[in-house]
Amino acid sequence: MTHTENAGAQAGDVATEQASHGKSSLPLLTVGAIGVVYGDIGTSPIYAFREAMAVRPGVAATETEVLGLLSLIVWALALTVAFKYVFFVTRADNNGEGGTLSLMALARKTFDKPPVWITALGVAGAAMFYGDAMITPAISVLSAVEGLELVAPNMTRWVVPITLVIILGVFFVQRFGTGKVGVVFGPITAVWFLVMGAIGLYHIMQNPFVLWALNPWHGIEFLLTHANIAFVVMGAVFLAVTGAEALYVDLGHFGRKPIVLAWFGLVFPCLLLNYFGQGAFVLNVGPENVVSPFFEMHPDWALIPFVGLATMATIIASQAVISGVFSLTQQAIALNLLPRMIVQHTSQDQRGQIYMPQINTMIMVMVLIMVVSFGSSTAISSAYGIAVSGIMVVTLALLLVVMRRNWKWPLGGVVAFGALYLLIDGGFFAVNSAKIVQGGWVPVAVALFVSLLMVSWMTGRNRLAAKTRRDEVPLEFLVENLAKKKPTVVPGTAIFLTSDVEGAPTALLHSLKHYKVLHEQNVILTVRTSTSPRVPDDEKVTIDAYNELFFRVVVTFGFMEEPNIPKALALARKLGWKFDIMSTSFFLSRRSLKLGQKSGPIRFWQDRLFIRLARNASDATEYFHIPTGRVVEIGTQLII
């Protein structure tokens, strides 16, 4: 699966429940990790070595060139995936959770006043994931279906239509959840890796000379002797490591140990065997006779079933990244980076299985456009990589903060590690940036647009909160005055939702103004989001009493949790509050935002964008799971 800021949240949660069973579930978790975590990096052999060979000059490849390309791929996998991600990045967990936004939250914890650039890095990493998420299903499914061209050349014109049908099917089934499908992800992908490893081993035995590619000098020599195409070659080599960030992203769903065991026990050896096998096959039959070494290295009788297996593997990779988009969006909403959206839970038992119809439709349309516009995996590979390499650079920057401030590494060690991987990750980002004209501008444009949405939303929220604070009545002042001169008191409990812990809720002020009554229990409720992924039940709710009429309740959710207010308030019973949902009314203030006087072109369009986002945000009643029959909404109008 490529790049999931919590990629695999849905499919991965098949294993989430198992994680609570301890060591006995380790084999199941490891198999699950093979399917979900390594879905995308496992499909890279379809096109990575092919594209690396294709960018060479048109003359026949020499043994030295084949060894050089293989060496670059092998050491890219070793340094980027095995060393950086497995040994270091996966250790930077935020209470067991991983991903760019989790890493951002972990880095922010180390500062009393977190610098803006840390949040900016988190926004950039999340935005780039959206830019990349629409490419993964397109290139993965296209590359697999293109195998049909080898079986029947007259099928070429059907490659794009078949790909479109498969992609439509993948997005259509999202609404049903992936719990049942997820059970078979691991075994299918495990078979995929074993078959790739076996066919690779067969061809290595035919020409074991390719194993000399383990010597890194062959890769270095290739770059030195092919300086004119080194940038383009490294862009193709990078295709072999796309999906590496899934090691970190799915940390919370499987745990570090199953991910590490899956990588070293099956995935890494099988990937190496297959890449070496492709190299041996090219040398055996001659480079001029090979178009797609990954498929052509199989015997004719196995080609059709292998194309079917490849298609299933790419569907799994696509499924994983789609579910990752849902999880990333849910995190972004909880961290106030995006407005509220509809979140549908597709499983009663597994809390991470969610479906977001707006995001599903948006990504589906973009993927279909990518397939139709580019038409082949070779063409689309030009647009692939820039977002992933950007995410890797962001991850490196945030990791260095954690190394220095959380792990207390000496400055020299942080600088040395940073210098090494700035050279590697920065180099990959540079070579992929060279693809902007050929198609790389597409994920960049999407990332910039998403960043614009996030920045506009955060800026608008901050300005709106500042304006509200200027106009508000201090809550303590209002409570003291109402204690001295009580209005009519009616039975029941009234809960007033507000994001400001100091000001009186607008809904309370308007209720007093129009109804001129108070309930016998009035709760000022504020929902907060923690920088931790999850908050223990015994720390989720705090209650303070102003007097016999007013209570202050603060509910804190982790940014990976479902914000369910009724369930959280039920926990308050342990603190002595007798909460009865059937005698409780929830008062919400519905703000109608109007555009104020124009104060400059940037501010003007940013305000317009914020108002549009606010109008399209999902209803607070649905988002917080408040029973609709218990809600009273009071409208207010604000000018920004």
XYZ file of C-alpha atoms in Angstrom:
640
model
C 0.000 0.000 0.000
C 1.370 3.227 -0.831
C 1.736 5.900 1.586
C -0.826 5.795 3.973
C -0.977 8.267 6.637
C -2.665 5.525 8.589
C -3.021 3.546 5.527
C -4.769 0.270 5.974
C -6.897 1.527 8.815
C -9.825 -0.471 7.613
C -8.142 -3.630 6.397
C -5.541 -3.414 9.108
C -8.126 -3.444 11.837
C -8.716 -7.085 11.128
C -5.543 -7.475 13.128
C -6.164 -4.635 15.568
C -8.501 -6.676 17.704
C -6.070 -9.566 17.642
C -3.311 -7.341 18.980
C -4.859 -7.453 22.423
C -4.302 -11.187 22.665
C -0.543 -10.935 23.087
C 2.084 -13.243 21.701
C -0.384 -15.949 20.611
C -1.600 -13.632 17.813
C 1.872 -12.785 16.500
C 1.660 -15.172 13.486
C -1.767 -13.772 12.545
C -0.544 -10.210 12.909
C 2.519 -10.974 10.817
C 0.390 -12.441 8.021
C -1.926 -9.430 8.241
C 1.059 -7.085 7.980
C 2.234 -8.894 4.845
C -1.096 -8.164 3.182
C -1.796 -4.624 4.280
C 1.566 -3.021 5.031
C 3.471 -4.420 2.065
C 0.733 -4.421 -0.569
C 2.221 -1.551 -2.554
C 5.934 -2.190 -2.212
C 5.121 -5.776 -3.208
C 3.758 -4.642 -6.582
C 6.747 -2.401 -7.364
C 8.716 -5.220 -9.099
C 6.092 -5.144 -11.867
C 7.422 -1.847 -13.172
C 10.498 -0.637 -11.214
C 13.247 -2.647 -12.971
C 11.437 -2.302 -16.309
C 11.427 1.503 -16.060
C 15.062 1.574 -14.902
C 16.084 -0.447 -17.971
C 13.935 1.684 -20.283
C 15.683 4.982 -19.493
C 19.073 3.676 -20.638
C 20.389 4.461 -24.131
C 18.817 2.379 -26.871
C 21.796 0.050 -27.294
C 21.795 -3.412 -25.725
C 22.506 -3.489 -21.997
C 25.829 -4.859 -20.850
C 26.323 -7.081 -17.814
C 27.871 -4.114 -16.009
C 24.755 -1.991 -16.625
C 22.384 -4.702 -15.420
C 24.466 -5.214 -12.282
C 24.581 -1.469 -11.716
C 20.816 -1.053 -11.924
C 20.201 -4.053 -9.672
C 22.737 -2.759 -7.161
C 20.973 0.623 -7.014
C 17.615 -1.056 -6.401
C 19.000 -3.444 -3.759
C 20.732 -0.719 -1.773
C 17.798 1.639 -2.090
C 15.651 -1.047 -0.445
C 18.297 -1.767 2.195
C 19.079 1.826 3.202
C 15.614 3.357 2.862
C 13.351 0.548 4.018
C 15.386 -1.881 6.098
C 17.677 0.597 7.847
C 15.815 3.908 8.021
C 12.217 2.776 8.425
C 12.557 -0.591 10.164
C 15.345 0.315 12.592
C 14.555 3.964 13.299
C 11.267 5.400 12.050
C 9.106 2.605 13.459
C 10.565 3.323 16.905
C 9.138 6.860 16.835
C 5.640 5.802 17.830
C 3.086 8.133 19.386
C 1.511 5.825 21.960
C 1.756 3.017 19.435
C 0.498 5.018 16.442
C 2.478 6.030 13.368
C 2.173 8.298 10.336
C 3.101 11.881 9.467
C 0.379 13.460 11.606
C 1.231 11.211 14.554
C 4.895 12.124 14.183
C 3.948 15.804 13.999
C 1.940 15.480 17.216
C 4.844 13.654 18.880
C 7.290 16.389 17.881
C 4.907 19.134 19.076
C 4.712 17.547 22.528
C 8.336 18.432 23.163
C 7.664 22.189 22.973
C 5.715 24.398 25.367
C 4.832 26.539 22.367
C 5.350 24.383 19.267
C 6.935 26.315 16.381
C 4.790 26.899 13.326
C 7.197 25.029 11.065
C 6.422 21.698 12.754
C 2.723 22.105 11.996
C 3.640 23.245 8.488
C 5.629 20.045 7.946
C 2.685 17.948 9.142
C 0.333 19.788 6.782
C 2.763 19.355 3.886
C 3.189 15.628 4.540
C -0.555 15.021 4.799
C -1.267 17.072 1.675
C 1.348 15.189 -0.343
C -0.283 11.928 0.659
C -3.524 13.021 -1.011
C -1.525 13.877 -4.112
C 0.031 10.439 -4.168
C -3.047 8.431 -3.139
C -4.752 8.968 -6.469
C -1.723 7.629 -8.388
C -1.241 4.345 -6.529
C -4.458 2.603 -7.653
C -3.954 3.901 -11.179
C -0.375 2.706 -11.716
C -0.799 -0.512 -9.720
C -3.902 -1.800 -11.501
C -2.743 -0.572 -14.927
C 0.620 -2.322 -14.590
C -1.075 -5.606 -13.685
C -3.727 -5.503 -16.420
C -1.039 -4.667 -18.989
C 0.167 -8.232 -18.508
C -2.755 -9.238 -20.732
C -0.904 -7.695 -23.681
C 1.679 -10.452 -23.437
C -1.013 -13.141 -23.481
C -3.010 -11.595 -26.314
C -1.534 -8.541 -28.083
C -4.958 -7.660 -29.484
C -6.075 -6.984 -25.868
C -4.088 -3.734 -25.781
C -7.121 -1.560 -26.493
C -8.990 -3.201 -23.612
C -6.358 -2.484 -20.952
C -7.728 0.946 -19.993
C -11.436 -0.074 -19.983
C -10.701 -3.159 -17.853
C -8.635 -1.025 -15.466
C -11.489 1.491 -15.155
C -13.983 -1.264 -14.354
C -11.714 -2.749 -11.670
C -11.108 0.653 -10.080
C -14.831 1.472 -10.079
C -15.468 -1.846 -8.342
C -12.793 -1.191 -5.721
C -14.262 2.186 -4.802
C -17.851 0.938 -4.947
C -17.311 -1.730 -2.281
C -15.809 0.727 0.199
C -19.237 1.451 1.679
C -19.531 -2.156 2.833
C -16.294 -2.094 4.829
C -13.248 -4.286 4.335
C -13.349 -6.464 7.439
C -14.223 -9.696 5.631
C -12.036 -8.893 2.639
C -9.161 -8.013 4.935
C -8.997 -11.554 6.302
C -7.733 -12.818 2.941
C -5.380 -9.906 2.244
C -2.464 -11.473 4.080
C -2.630 -14.998 2.603
C -3.053 -13.723 -0.972
C -0.143 -11.319 -0.664
C 1.957 -13.997 1.027
C 1.337 -16.274 -1.981
C 2.244 -13.354 -4.240
C 5.609 -12.879 -2.531
C 6.371 -16.607 -2.495
C 5.624 -16.945 -6.208
C 7.756 -13.885 -7.008
C 10.600 -15.263 -4.909
C 10.372 -18.734 -6.444
C 10.456 -17.575 -10.075
C 13.280 -15.183 -9.215
C 15.296 -17.961 -7.577
C 14.795 -20.180 -10.639
C 16.330 -17.565 -12.953
C 19.139 -16.763 -10.501
C 20.134 -20.433 -10.629
C 20.346 -20.082 -14.406
C 22.727 -17.139 -14.060
C 24.053 -16.641 -10.500
C 26.418 -13.978 -11.826
C 23.745 -11.349 -11.022
C 24.387 -11.800 -7.287
C 27.478 -9.634 -7.733
C 25.012 -6.737 -7.679
C 25.159 -6.988 -3.886
C 28.397 -5.024 -4.192
C 27.368 -1.335 -3.917
C 30.266 -0.268 -6.125
C 28.374 -1.521 -9.193
C 25.632 1.010 -8.520
C 28.067 3.832 -7.871
C 30.032 2.961 -11.022
C 26.818 2.993 -13.080
C 25.978 6.521 -11.915
C 29.505 7.747 -12.586
C 29.627 6.284 -16.097
C 26.045 7.322 -16.946
C 26.061 10.800 -15.446
C 23.908 12.142 -18.278
C 20.986 9.873 -17.335
C 21.728 9.380 -13.610
C 18.830 11.610 -12.537
C 16.325 9.755 -14.688
C 17.630 6.345 -13.610
C 17.362 7.198 -9.905
C 13.797 8.346 -10.492
C 13.024 4.873 -11.838
C 14.964 3.172 -9.017
C 12.840 5.082 -6.505
C 9.789 3.177 -7.760
C 11.196 0.140 -5.930
C 10.805 1.779 -2.496
C 7.422 3.473 -2.912
C 5.248 2.142 -0.115
C 8.072 2.125 2.427
C 6.290 4.680 4.601
C 3.535 2.110 5.196
C 5.911 0.454 7.641
C 5.400 3.452 9.900
C 1.872 4.384 8.966
C 0.395 1.017 9.959
C 2.344 0.781 13.193
C -0.772 1.233 15.312
C -2.661 -1.537 13.554
C -0.070 -4.294 13.770
C 2.702 -3.236 16.116
C 6.386 -3.017 15.331
C 7.334 -6.675 15.805
C 4.949 -8.195 13.207
C 5.967 -5.544 10.662
C 9.666 -6.239 11.213
C 9.184 -10.023 11.116
C 7.166 -9.803 7.908
C 9.829 -7.652 6.248
C 12.880 -9.733 7.087
C 11.105 -13.108 7.122
C 9.388 -12.902 3.737
C 9.038 -9.570 1.982
C 12.654 -8.407 1.714
C 14.096 -11.814 0.666
C 11.373 -12.332 -1.955
C 11.789 -8.838 -3.375
C 15.545 -9.339 -3.704
C 15.083 -12.745 -5.328
C 12.631 -11.351 -7.852
C 14.748 -8.331 -8.797
C 17.850 -10.516 -9.165
C 15.754 -13.002 -11.153
C 14.613 -10.263 -13.544
C 18.243 -9.252 -14.040
C 19.290 -12.836 -14.719
C 16.421 -13.269 -17.199
C 17.407 -10.106 -19.092
C 21.020 -11.312 -19.351
C 19.949 -14.812 -20.449
C 17.594 -13.830 -23.272
C 19.163 -10.481 -24.242
C 17.862 -7.024 -23.310
C 16.737 -6.336 -26.876
C 14.269 -9.240 -26.611
C 12.594 -8.107 -23.373
C 9.769 -5.615 -22.966
C 8.394 -6.471 -19.538
C 10.855 -8.745 -17.678
C 8.539 -9.200 -14.686
C 5.877 -10.984 -16.750
C 8.061 -12.449 -19.496
C 10.263 -14.332 -17.030
C 7.343 -16.715 -16.373
C 6.651 -19.735 -18.572
C 3.784 -19.329 -21.048
C 1.502 -21.746 -19.210
C 1.797 -19.709 -15.982
C 1.311 -16.286 -17.515
C -2.491 -16.081 -17.393
C -2.856 -17.235 -13.752
C 0.050 -14.987 -12.769
C -1.606 -11.955 -14.396
C -4.706 -12.797 -12.351
C -2.636 -13.034 -9.165
C -0.921 -9.733 -10.015
C -4.298 -8.069 -10.495
C -5.452 -9.297 -7.089
C -2.244 -8.030 -5.505
C -2.683 -4.581 -7.047
C -6.294 -4.428 -5.908
C -5.084 -5.130 -2.373
C -2.504 -2.354 -2.704
C -5.217 0.005 -3.942
C -7.590 -0.977 -1.148
C -4.957 -0.285 1.465
C -4.199 3.230 0.244
C -7.884 4.123 -0.044
C -8.553 3.112 3.541
C -5.465 5.099 4.460
C -7.004 8.235 2.955
C -10.035 7.748 5.194
C -7.873 7.403 8.299
C -5.676 10.358 7.410
C -8.731 12.548 6.857
C -10.217 11.485 10.184
C -6.970 12.459 11.928
C -6.835 15.791 10.093
C -10.397 16.600 11.168
C -9.624 15.743 14.787
C -6.539 17.980 14.674
C -8.609 20.838 13.189
C -6.768 20.746 9.888
C -9.946 20.071 7.903
C -13.679 20.699 8.468
C -15.938 17.949 9.769
C -16.990 15.339 7.217
C -19.355 12.394 7.275
C -17.707 9.368 8.872
C -19.562 6.072 8.634
C -18.402 3.153 10.770
C -18.649 -0.097 8.852
C -18.003 -2.467 11.755
C -19.603 -2.769 15.180
C -16.525 -4.470 16.605
C -13.561 -2.776 14.953
C -13.520 0.968 15.568
C -10.970 1.766 12.859
C -13.125 0.551 9.980
C -14.615 3.708 8.530
C -16.025 4.944 5.249
C -16.069 8.580 4.156
C -18.308 9.008 1.097
C -17.072 12.483 0.126
C -13.419 11.437 0.207
C -14.176 8.148 -1.557
C -15.891 9.939 -4.449
C -13.167 12.566 -4.728
C -10.310 10.037 -4.885
C -12.245 7.769 -7.267
C -12.821 10.576 -9.771
C -9.169 11.614 -9.631
C -7.939 8.028 -10.122
C -10.219 7.521 -13.129
C -8.972 10.784 -14.647
C -5.374 9.649 -14.118
C -5.988 6.322 -15.888
C -7.730 7.919 -18.875
C -5.255 10.799 -19.144
C -2.031 8.771 -18.997
C -3.256 5.486 -20.469
C -0.308 3.301 -19.418
C 1.751 2.529 -16.345
C 4.902 3.720 -18.143
C 3.374 7.138 -18.772
C 1.945 7.427 -15.281
C 5.281 6.492 -13.697
C 6.460 9.988 -14.619
C 3.921 11.395 -12.171
C 4.769 8.818 -9.536
C 7.242 9.373 -6.748
C 7.436 13.102 -6.133
C 4.775 13.058 -3.416
C 6.189 9.925 -1.767
C 9.722 11.283 -1.751
C 8.354 14.529 -0.327
C 6.676 12.595 2.487
C 9.988 10.880 3.205
C 11.761 14.249 3.509
C 9.032 15.514 5.871
C 9.287 12.318 7.931
C 13.062 12.753 8.163
C 12.760 16.350 9.388
C 10.230 15.463 12.089
C 12.203 12.343 13.051
C 15.312 14.449 13.670
C 13.297 16.601 16.099
C 12.141 13.485 17.944
C 15.660 12.036 17.999
C 17.072 15.181 19.561
C 14.256 16.196 21.923
C 12.518 12.888 22.772
C 15.296 10.332 22.522
C 17.982 12.764 23.730
C 20.448 11.790 21.003
C 23.696 13.778 21.023
C 23.738 16.568 18.484
C 26.547 14.919 16.516
C 24.545 11.719 16.043
C 21.460 13.638 14.884
C 23.523 15.669 12.422
C 25.257 12.563 11.032
C 21.977 10.666 10.589
C 20.323 13.729 9.085
C 23.177 14.345 6.663
C 23.149 10.737 5.409
C 19.423 10.624 4.798
C 19.167 14.173 3.553
C 21.527 12.994 0.832
C 19.384 9.911 0.118
C 15.853 11.265 0.623
C 16.755 14.710 -0.676
C 18.356 13.086 -3.698
C 15.243 11.039 -4.429
C 13.089 14.150 -4.038
C 15.346 16.067 -6.417
C 15.277 13.384 -9.117
C 11.517 13.029 -8.843
C 11.106 16.800 -9.008
C 12.660 16.598 -12.453
C 9.504 14.728 -13.543
C 7.226 17.710 -12.926
C 6.885 18.561 -16.608
C 6.240 14.915 -17.608
C 3.338 14.543 -15.171
C 4.750 15.103 -11.712
C 2.871 18.410 -11.603
C -0.372 16.494 -10.998
C 0.324 15.250 -7.423
C 2.103 18.547 -6.704
C -0.984 20.505 -7.748
C -3.228 18.303 -5.622
C -0.881 18.657 -2.627
C -0.808 22.446 -3.000
C -4.591 22.568 -3.210
C -5.024 20.419 -0.091
C -2.442 22.538 1.733
C -4.397 25.637 0.738
C -7.586 24.106 2.161
C -5.874 23.184 5.431
C -4.178 26.559 5.882
C -7.377 28.442 5.039
C -9.363 26.317 7.470
C -6.882 26.757 10.329
C -6.552 30.505 9.683
C -10.300 30.982 9.467
C -10.920 29.021 12.658
C -8.346 31.057 14.555
C -9.773 34.359 13.343
C -13.311 33.244 14.093
C -12.299 32.150 17.604
C -10.571 35.487 18.209
C -13.660 37.395 17.055
C -15.910 35.258 19.254
C -13.713 35.892 22.300
C -13.896 39.649 21.742
C -17.694 39.587 21.682
C -18.332 36.970 24.356
C -19.590 37.264 27.923
C -17.241 35.682 30.502
C -18.814 32.458 31.726
C -17.984 33.006 35.407
C -19.542 36.487 35.283
C -22.748 35.047 33.809
C -22.886 32.191 36.339
C -22.462 34.574 39.297
C -25.236 36.850 38.038
C -27.625 33.980 37.427
C -26.921 32.647 40.938
C -27.960 36.001 42.388
C -31.037 36.404 40.225
C -32.310 33.035 39.076
C -34.708 32.791 36.169
C -37.396 30.132 36.123
C -35.881 26.667 36.617
C -37.316 23.685 34.711
C -36.602 19.959 35.177
C -33.950 18.149 33.157
C -30.396 18.661 31.978
C -29.219 21.097 29.331
C -25.836 20.590 27.712
C -24.351 23.548 25.851
C -21.512 22.735 23.474
C -18.723 25.280 23.125
C -15.105 25.225 22.013
C -14.185 28.083 24.380
C -13.631 27.108 28.008
C -13.848 30.677 29.309
C -16.699 32.340 27.429
C -20.416 31.728 27.832
C -21.789 29.591 24.972
C -23.748 31.559 22.414
C -26.538 28.984 22.595
C -26.871 29.603 26.368
C -27.095 33.384 25.911
C -29.738 33.081 23.210
C -31.664 30.498 25.220
C -31.837 32.872 28.189
C -32.763 35.745 25.917
C -35.632 33.977 24.170
C -36.836 31.282 26.620
C -35.944 33.038 29.889
C -35.558 29.700 31.719
C -32.773 27.487 33.046
C -32.696 23.743 33.460
C -32.022 22.307 36.894
C -28.676 21.059 35.558
C -26.750 23.134 33.008
C -23.578 21.643 31.595
C -21.014 23.672 29.666
C -19.396 20.998 27.515
C -16.096 21.410 25.681
C -14.641 18.725 23.445
C -10.876 18.686 23.083
C -8.519 16.628 20.959
C -5.372 15.272 22.553
C -1.996 15.078 20.851
C -2.073 11.376 21.771
C -3.844 8.894 19.473
C -6.078 7.581 22.263
C -7.058 8.762 25.742
C -7.771 6.233 28.541
C -11.369 6.178 29.776
C -10.368 7.279 33.269
C -8.759 10.416 31.806
C -11.377 11.216 29.197
C -13.831 13.273 31.283
C -13.297 16.007 33.888
C -16.124 17.696 35.809
C -16.061 20.938 37.790
C -19.084 22.436 39.561
C -19.622 26.206 39.536
C -22.719 25.906 41.749
C -25.799 23.719 42.015
C -26.995 24.896 38.590
C -23.851 24.936 36.449
C -21.177 22.367 35.717
C -18.131 22.497 33.487
C -17.417 19.216 31.643
C -14.361 18.748 29.422
C -14.212 15.635 27.241
C -10.871 14.767 25.662
C -10.585 12.374 22.721
C -7.414 11.079 21.121
C -6.964 12.167 17.516
C -7.477 8.565 16.383
C -10.724 8.117 18.331
C -14.324 8.455 17.303
C -15.743 11.569 19.059
C -18.866 9.996 20.574
C -20.253 12.408 23.183
C -23.031 10.196 24.655
C -20.559 7.368 25.304
C -18.067 9.768 26.854
C -20.718 11.304 29.106
C -21.732 7.850 30.268
C -18.217 7.614 31.733
C -19.093 10.607 33.899
C -21.282 8.360 36.020
C -18.086 7.026 37.555
C -17.397 10.580 38.711
C -20.748 10.848 40.421
C -22.767 12.632 37.736
C -26.134 11.018 37.098
C -26.431 11.355 33.355
C -29.692 10.309 31.674
C -29.748 10.839 27.930
C -33.567 10.764 27.840
C -33.908 13.798 30.124
C -31.106 15.745 28.471
C -31.259 18.383 25.752
C -28.190 19.365 23.744
C -28.056 23.027 22.738
C -25.913 23.793 19.714
C -25.162 27.118 18.109
C -25.370 27.029 14.312
C -23.292 29.861 12.913
C -24.165 31.522 9.637
C -20.995 33.156 8.324
C -21.146 36.257 6.178
C -18.323 37.922 4.288
C -17.334 41.276 5.755
C -15.730 44.292 4.150
C -12.930 43.441 1.773
C -9.539 43.974 3.442
C -7.135 42.784 0.753
C -7.141 40.210 -2.065
C -5.513 37.383 -0.111
C -7.678 37.832 2.964
C -10.779 38.175 0.762
C -10.438 34.891 -1.136
C -9.223 33.071 1.965
C -12.356 34.182 3.852
C -14.544 33.065 0.959
C -12.861 29.668 0.932
C -13.258 29.315 4.707
C -16.966 30.169 4.506
C -17.444 27.603 1.735
C -15.656 24.927 3.752
C -17.693 25.765 6.858
C -20.967 25.512 4.931
C -20.001 22.105 3.569
C -18.848 20.759 6.932
C -20.950 17.877 8.237
C -23.457 18.515 10.980
C -22.088 18.551 14.541
C -25.013 16.383 15.670
C -23.972 13.567 13.360
C -20.254 14.042 13.879
C -20.500 13.807 17.687
C -23.166 11.054 17.523
C -25.728 13.079 19.485
C -29.308 11.708 19.267
C -31.111 14.002 16.835
C -34.275 13.970 18.943
C -32.383 15.549 21.866
C -30.831 18.476 19.939
C -31.907 22.114 19.962
C -30.094 24.302 17.432
C -29.983 28.087 17.837
C -28.856 30.099 14.855
C -26.463 33.033 14.990
C -24.944 35.189 12.295
C -21.305 36.222 12.255
C -19.467 38.524 9.882
C -15.824 37.703 9.156
